[in-house]
mmCIF file of C-alpha atoms in Angstrom:
data_model
loop_
_atom_site.group_PDB
_atom_site.id
_atom_site.type_symbol
_atom_site.label_atom_id
_atom_site.label_comp_id
_atom_site.label_asym_id
_atom_site.label_seq_id
_atom_site.Cartn_x
_atom_site.Cartn_y
_atom_site.Cartn_z
ATOM 1 C CA GLY A 226 -0.007 0.149 0.023
ATOM 2 C CA GLN A 227 0.820 3.629 -0.094
ATOM 3 C CA GLN A 228 3.631 4.663 2.163
ATOM 4 C CA VAL A 229 4.844 8.040 3.308
ATOM 5 C CA MET A 230 8.373 8.090 4.598
ATOM 6 C CA GLN A 231 10.100 10.924 6.350
ATOM 7 C CA ILE A 232 13.797 11.530 6.980
ATOM 8 C CA PRO A 233 15.543 12.282 9.296
ATOM 9 C CA GLN A 234 13.806 10.672 12.248
ATOM 10 C CA TYR A 235 15.518 13.093 14.632
ATOM 11 C CA GLN A 236 17.416 16.212 14.252
ATOM 12 C CA HIS A 237 19.294 18.185 16.926
ATOM 13 C CA VAL A 238 20.343 21.735 16.044
ATOM 14 C CA GLN A 239 21.806 24.706 17.655
ATOM 15 C CA GLU A 240 19.470 27.792 17.758
ATOM 16 C CA GLY A 241 19.987 29.779 14.587
ATOM 17 C CA GLU A 242 20.883 26.808 12.409
ATOM 18 C CA ASP A 243 18.670 25.642 9.561
ATOM 19 C CA PHE A 244 16.585 22.594 9.570
ATOM 20 C CA THR A 245 15.095 20.510 6.731
ATOM 21 C CA THR A 246 12.890 17.380 6.846
ATOM 22 C CA TYR A 247 11.991 15.365 3.781
ATOM 23 C CA CYS A 248 8.967 13.475 2.875
ATOM 24 C CA ASN A 249 8.690 10.868 0.196
ATOM 25 C CA SER A 250 5.683 8.852 -0.968
ATOM 26 C CA SER A 251 5.652 5.681 -2.804
ATOM 27 C CA THR A 252 2.830 6.905 -5.010
ATOM 28 C CA THR A 253 1.755 10.294 -6.613
ATOM 29 C CA LEU A 254 -0.079 12.412 -4.193
ATOM 30 C CA SER A 255 -3.035 14.688 -5.030
ATOM 31 C CA ASN A 256 -1.788 16.973 -2.166
ATOM 32 C CA ILE A 257 0.342 16.916 0.870
ATOM 33 C CA GLN A 258 -0.174 18.378 4.264
ATOM 34 C CA TRP A 259 2.175 19.226 7.016
ATOM 35 C CA TYR A 260 1.542 19.229 10.783
ATOM 36 C CA LYS A 261 3.363 20.077 13.903
ATOM 37 C CA GLN A 262 3.188 18.417 17.172
ATOM 38 C CA ARG A 263 4.764 20.144 20.183
ATOM 39 C CA PRO A 264 6.016 17.880 23.026
ATOM 40 C CA GLY A 265 2.873 16.772 25.042
ATOM 41 C CA GLY A 266 0.603 18.322 22.574
ATOM 42 C CA HIS A 267 -1.455 17.272 19.570
ATOM 43 C CA PRO A 268 -0.724 17.679 15.717
ATOM 44 C CA VAL A 269 -1.638 21.121 14.556
ATOM 45 C CA PHE A 270 -2.066 21.822 10.809
ATOM 46 C CA LEU A 271 0.523 23.992 9.092
ATOM 47 C CA ILE A 272 -0.014 23.965 5.391
ATOM 48 C CA GLN A 273 -1.368 22.077 2.399
ATOM 49 C CA LEU A 274 0.457 21.987 -1.027
ATOM 50 C CA VAL A 275 -1.556 20.951 -4.108
ATOM 51 C CA LYS A 276 0.298 21.861 -7.183
ATOM 52 C CA SER A 277 3.347 20.301 -8.752
ATOM 53 C CA GLY A 278 6.444 22.288 -7.804
ATOM 54 C CA GLU A 279 4.491 24.509 -5.347
ATOM 55 C CA VAL A 280 6.510 26.499 -2.864
ATOM 56 C CA LYS A 281 4.870 28.209 0.099
ATOM 57 C CA LYS A 282 6.290 30.280 2.801
ATOM 58 C CA GLN A 283 5.188 30.937 6.377
ATOM 59 C CA LYS A 284 7.673 33.330 7.987
ATOM 60 C CA ARG A 285 10.884 31.252 8.443
ATOM 61 C CA LEU A 286 9.207 28.101 7.248
ATOM 62 C CA THR A 287 9.348 27.036 3.462
ATOM 63 C CA PHE A 288 7.397 24.127 2.213
ATOM 64 C CA GLN A 289 7.965 22.522 -1.194
ATOM 65 C CA PHE A 290 6.035 20.031 -3.270
ATOM 66 C CA GLY A 291 8.069 18.033 -5.780
ATOM 67 C CA GLU A 292 7.553 18.256 -9.524
ATOM 68 C CA ALA A 293 6.467 14.604 -9.676
ATOM 69 C CA LYS A 294 4.065 15.239 -6.592
ATOM 70 C CA LYS A 295 5.780 12.365 -4.916
ATOM 71 C CA ASN A 296 8.039 14.215 -2.392
ATOM 72 C CA SER A 297 7.904 17.311 -0.220
ATOM 73 C CA SER A 298 10.300 19.250 1.964
ATOM 74 C CA LEU A 299 10.017 21.587 4.958
ATOM 75 C CA HIS A 300 12.810 23.961 5.605
ATOM 76 C CA ILE A 301 13.214 26.190 8.555
ATOM 77 C CA THR A 302 15.554 29.010 8.507
ATOM 78 C CA ALA A 303 17.407 30.189 11.635
ATOM 79 C CA THR A 304 15.672 27.910 14.115
ATOM 80 C CA GLN A 305 14.330 29.039 17.337
ATOM 81 C CA THR A 306 13.586 27.109 20.497
ATOM 82 C CA THR A 307 9.841 27.563 19.700
ATOM 83 C CA ASP A 308 10.431 25.295 16.693
ATOM 84 C CA VAL A 309 10.932 22.351 18.873
ATOM 85 C CA GLY A 310 8.465 19.558 18.107
ATOM 86 C CA THR A 311 7.655 16.805 15.738
ATOM 87 C CA TYR A 312 6.888 17.634 12.158
ATOM 88 C CA PHE A 313 4.592 15.336 10.224
ATOM 89 C CA CYS A 314 3.781 15.201 6.458
ATOM 90 C CA ALA A 315 0.598 13.442 5.420
ATOM 91 C CA GLY A 316 -0.798 12.309 2.117
ATOM 92 C CA PRO A 317 -4.361 11.249 1.280
ATOM 93 C CA HIS A 318 -4.731 7.529 1.412
ATOM 94 C CA SER A 319 -6.832 5.743 -1.183
ATOM 95 C CA GLY A 320 -9.657 5.465 1.240
ATOM 96 C CA TYR A 321 -9.949 9.195 2.055
ATOM 97 C CA ALA A 322 -7.917 8.727 5.137
ATOM 98 C CA LEU A 323 -4.660 10.810 5.755
ATOM 99 C CA ASN A 324 -1.548 8.610 5.731
ATOM 100 C CA PHE A 325 1.014 10.175 8.107
ATOM 101 C CA GLY A 326 4.714 9.774 7.964
ATOM 102 C CA LYS A 327 6.440 8.833 11.219
ATOM 103 C CA GLY A 328 7.621 12.371 11.635
ATOM 104 C CA THR A 329 10.879 14.212 12.278
ATOM 105 C CA SER A 330 11.574 15.297 15.820
ATOM 106 C CA LEU A 331 13.483 18.496 16.029
ATOM 107 C CA LEU A 332 15.347 19.633 19.103
ATOM 108 C CA VAL A 333 16.715 23.038 19.269
ATOM 109 C CA THR A 334 19.194 24.070 22.002
ATOM 110 C CA PRO A 335 19.959 27.643 22.800
ATOM 111 C CA LYS B 59 -15.227 28.443 17.923
ATOM 112 C CA ALA B 60 -14.373 25.757 20.339
ATOM 113 C CA GLY B 61 -11.879 23.181 19.264
ATOM 114 C CA VAL B 62 -11.976 19.336 19.255
ATOM 115 C CA THR B 63 -12.610 17.964 22.834
ATOM 116 C CA GLN B 64 -11.783 14.417 23.870
ATOM 117 C CA THR B 65 -12.674 12.644 27.217
ATOM 118 C CA PRO B 66 -11.399 11.325 29.268
ATOM 119 C CA ARG B 67 -7.858 12.684 28.859
ATOM 120 C CA TYR B 68 -6.170 9.954 30.761
ATOM 121 C CA LEU B 69 -7.107 6.427 31.524
ATOM 122 C CA ILE B 70 -5.585 3.352 33.253
ATOM 123 C CA LYS B 71 -7.021 -0.063 32.445
ATOM 124 C CA THR B 72 -5.939 -3.610 32.915
ATOM 125 C CA ARG B 73 -5.705 -6.283 30.274
ATOM 126 C CA GLY B 74 -8.847 -7.848 29.234
ATOM 127 C CA GLN B 75 -11.003 -4.796 29.966
ATOM 128 C CA GLN B 76 -12.731 -2.650 27.517
ATOM 129 C CA VAL B 77 -12.707 1.151 27.167
ATOM 130 C CA THR B 78 -14.791 3.776 25.363
ATOM 131 C CA LEU B 79 -13.350 7.108 24.396
ATOM 132 C CA SER B 80 -15.341 10.072 23.301
ATOM 133 C CA CYS B 81 -14.781 12.951 20.852
ATOM 134 C CA SER B 82 -16.747 15.945 20.129
ATOM 135 C CA PRO B 83 -15.767 17.672 16.919
ATOM 136 C CA ILE B 84 -15.648 21.392 16.163
ATOM 137 C CA SER B 85 -19.114 22.761 15.521
ATOM 138 C CA GLY B 86 -20.215 22.209 11.996
ATOM 139 C CA HIS B 87 -17.647 19.517 11.219
ATOM 140 C CA ARG B 88 -19.204 16.241 10.121
ATOM 141 C CA SER B 89 -16.223 14.019 9.663
ATOM 142 C CA VAL B 90 -14.331 12.558 12.568
ATOM 143 C CA SER B 91 -11.286 10.399 12.214
ATOM 144 C CA TRP B 92 -9.363 8.477 14.902
ATOM 145 C CA TYR B 93 -5.701 7.790 15.140
ATOM 146 C CA GLN B 94 -3.558 5.801 17.500
ATOM 147 C CA GLN B 95 -0.134 7.361 18.210
ATOM 148 C CA THR B 96 2.715 5.394 19.754
ATOM 149 C CA PRO B 97 6.461 6.214 19.807
ATOM 150 C CA GLY B 98 7.347 3.309 17.686
ATOM 151 C CA GLN B 99 4.630 3.491 14.952
ATOM 152 C CA GLY B 100 3.842 7.153 14.779
ATOM 153 C CA LEU B 101 0.338 8.210 13.796
ATOM 154 C CA GLN B 102 -1.811 5.354 12.681
ATOM 155 C CA PHE B 103 -5.258 5.673 11.139
ATOM 156 C CA LEU B 104 -8.033 3.722 12.873
ATOM 157 C CA PHE B 105 -11.197 4.825 11.119
ATOM 158 C CA GLU B 106 -13.120 7.748 9.796
ATOM 159 C CA TYR B 107 -16.830 8.475 10.159
ATOM 160 C CA PHE B 108 -18.985 10.885 8.154
ATOM 161 C CA SER B 109 -22.718 11.438 8.711
ATOM 162 C CA GLU B 110 -22.831 8.536 11.095
ATOM 163 C CA THR B 111 -21.306 6.097 8.497
ATOM 164 C CA GLN B 112 -17.911 4.585 8.704
ATOM 165 C CA ARG B 113 -16.176 5.750 5.502
ATOM 166 C CA ASN B 114 -12.896 4.019 5.897
ATOM 167 C CA LYS B 115 -11.024 1.718 8.347
ATOM 168 C CA GLY B 116 -7.373 1.156 8.889
ATOM 169 C CA ASN B 117 -5.482 -2.003 9.602
ATOM 170 C CA PHE B 118 -6.461 -2.755 13.136
ATOM 171 C CA PRO B 119 -8.168 -5.792 14.650
ATOM 172 C CA GLY B 120 -11.841 -5.994 15.142
ATOM 173 C CA ARG B 121 -11.418 -5.228 18.900
ATOM 174 C CA PHE B 122 -11.338 -1.554 17.756
ATOM 175 C CA SER B 123 -14.575 -0.184 16.779
ATOM 176 C CA GLY B 124 -16.405 3.185 16.654
ATOM 177 C CA ARG B 125 -19.532 5.062 15.878
ATOM 178 C CA GLN B 126 -20.791 8.493 15.178
ATOM 179 C CA PHE B 127 -23.867 10.027 16.390
ATOM 180 C CA SER B 128 -26.283 12.396 14.650
ATOM 181 C CA ASN B 129 -24.662 15.391 16.271
ATOM 182 C CA SER B 130 -21.435 14.275 14.737
ATOM 183 C CA ARG B 131 -19.987 13.232 18.229
ATOM 184 C CA SER B 132 -18.085 9.973 18.028
ATOM 185 C CA GLU B 133 -16.901 7.212 20.236
ATOM 186 C CA MET B 134 -14.425 4.546 19.872
ATOM 187 C CA ASN B 135 -14.338 1.326 21.731
ATOM 188 C CA VAL B 136 -11.501 -1.061 22.532
ATOM 189 C CA SER B 137 -12.476 -4.459 23.787
ATOM 190 C CA THR B 138 -10.269 -7.097 25.477
ATOM 191 C CA LEU B 139 -7.430 -4.614 25.997
ATOM 192 C CA GLU B 140 -3.885 -5.666 25.438
ATOM 193 C CA LEU B 141 -0.700 -4.211 26.811
ATOM 194 C CA GLY B 142 0.183 -3.051 23.200
ATOM 195 C CA ASP B 143 -3.013 -0.885 23.113
ATOM 196 C CA SER B 144 -1.324 1.605 25.392
ATOM 197 C CA ALA B 145 -1.041 4.826 23.287
ATOM 198 C CA LEU B 146 -2.281 8.240 22.763
ATOM 199 C CA TYR B 147 -5.632 8.109 21.011
ATOM 200 C CA LEU B 148 -6.313 11.238 18.864
ATOM 201 C CA CYS B 149 -9.574 12.196 17.283
ATOM 202 C CA ALA B 150 -9.586 14.640 14.435
ATOM 203 C CA SER B 151 -12.551 16.492 12.797
ATOM 204 C CA SER B 152 -12.963 18.095 9.441
ATOM 205 C CA LEU B 153 -15.676 19.883 7.527
ATOM 206 C CA GLY B 154 -16.218 17.149 5.067
ATOM 207 C CA THR B 155 -14.736 13.911 3.879
ATOM 208 C CA GLY B 156 -12.202 13.978 1.196
ATOM 209 C CA ARG B 157 -8.582 13.927 0.199
ATOM 210 C CA SER B 158 -7.954 17.575 0.734
ATOM 211 C CA GLU B 159 -9.560 18.038 4.106
ATOM 212 C CA THR B 160 -7.585 19.597 6.952
ATOM 213 C CA GLN B 161 -7.675 17.542 10.018
ATOM 214 C CA TYR B 162 -8.185 19.448 13.326
ATOM 215 C CA PHE B 163 -6.971 17.274 16.198
ATOM 216 C CA GLY B 164 -8.189 17.090 19.774
ATOM 217 C CA PRO B 165 -5.800 16.835 22.761
ATOM 218 C CA GLY B 166 -6.068 13.002 22.763
ATOM 219 C CA THR B 167 -6.792 10.362 25.387
ATOM 220 C CA ARG B 168 -3.805 8.736 26.925
ATOM 221 C CA LEU B 169 -4.448 5.071 27.590
ATOM 222 C CA LEU B 170 -2.223 3.047 29.755
ATOM 223 C CA VAL B 171 -2.909 -0.716 29.874
ATOM 224 C CA LEU B 172 -1.479 -2.564 32.821
#
């Protein structure tokens, strides 16, 4: 079945460094969504990408959707301690459900 | 607008017991999905309900079941609990059902099975 893979599983950076997480799907996706889960919290929707090659920015966060619509990335410029958490990508599953990657846990030390 | 609420927030059960978790979606949202989150497996889809009908089901045993009421509130039930059922159970609501719907998650119910 369709799988959504994320790498890396963990990332530890110093505050101010950049961070990137990658998401790869075994099948073409109609769209991809990104969520953030703070420690002890629940996933919160960040953004949805729909078009091939789409790039969207939210302040220091840049999201990209690959040309083939099978991969995506999230890049954070100049990380801050508030960026700590786990970032999930999710693609629609054949049965209308969202198929989540296992997430990338980001730790930022001051 | 109030967010998704889940009750109870924490639960301790013993093996063999059953448990019922409740989820109230955002007002106006008609779709409710349930996920199991564990450190090793991440977020795994359990099932989705829309207009009181189960639209899709993940790869979980029949011990896991759910239902949705006419007011869109949903419950999930786990019978004959096993140690491996210890997890954070998350409910998410969305306006409709479809591949582009944003999921709004509740705070979750943390279940510990002893």
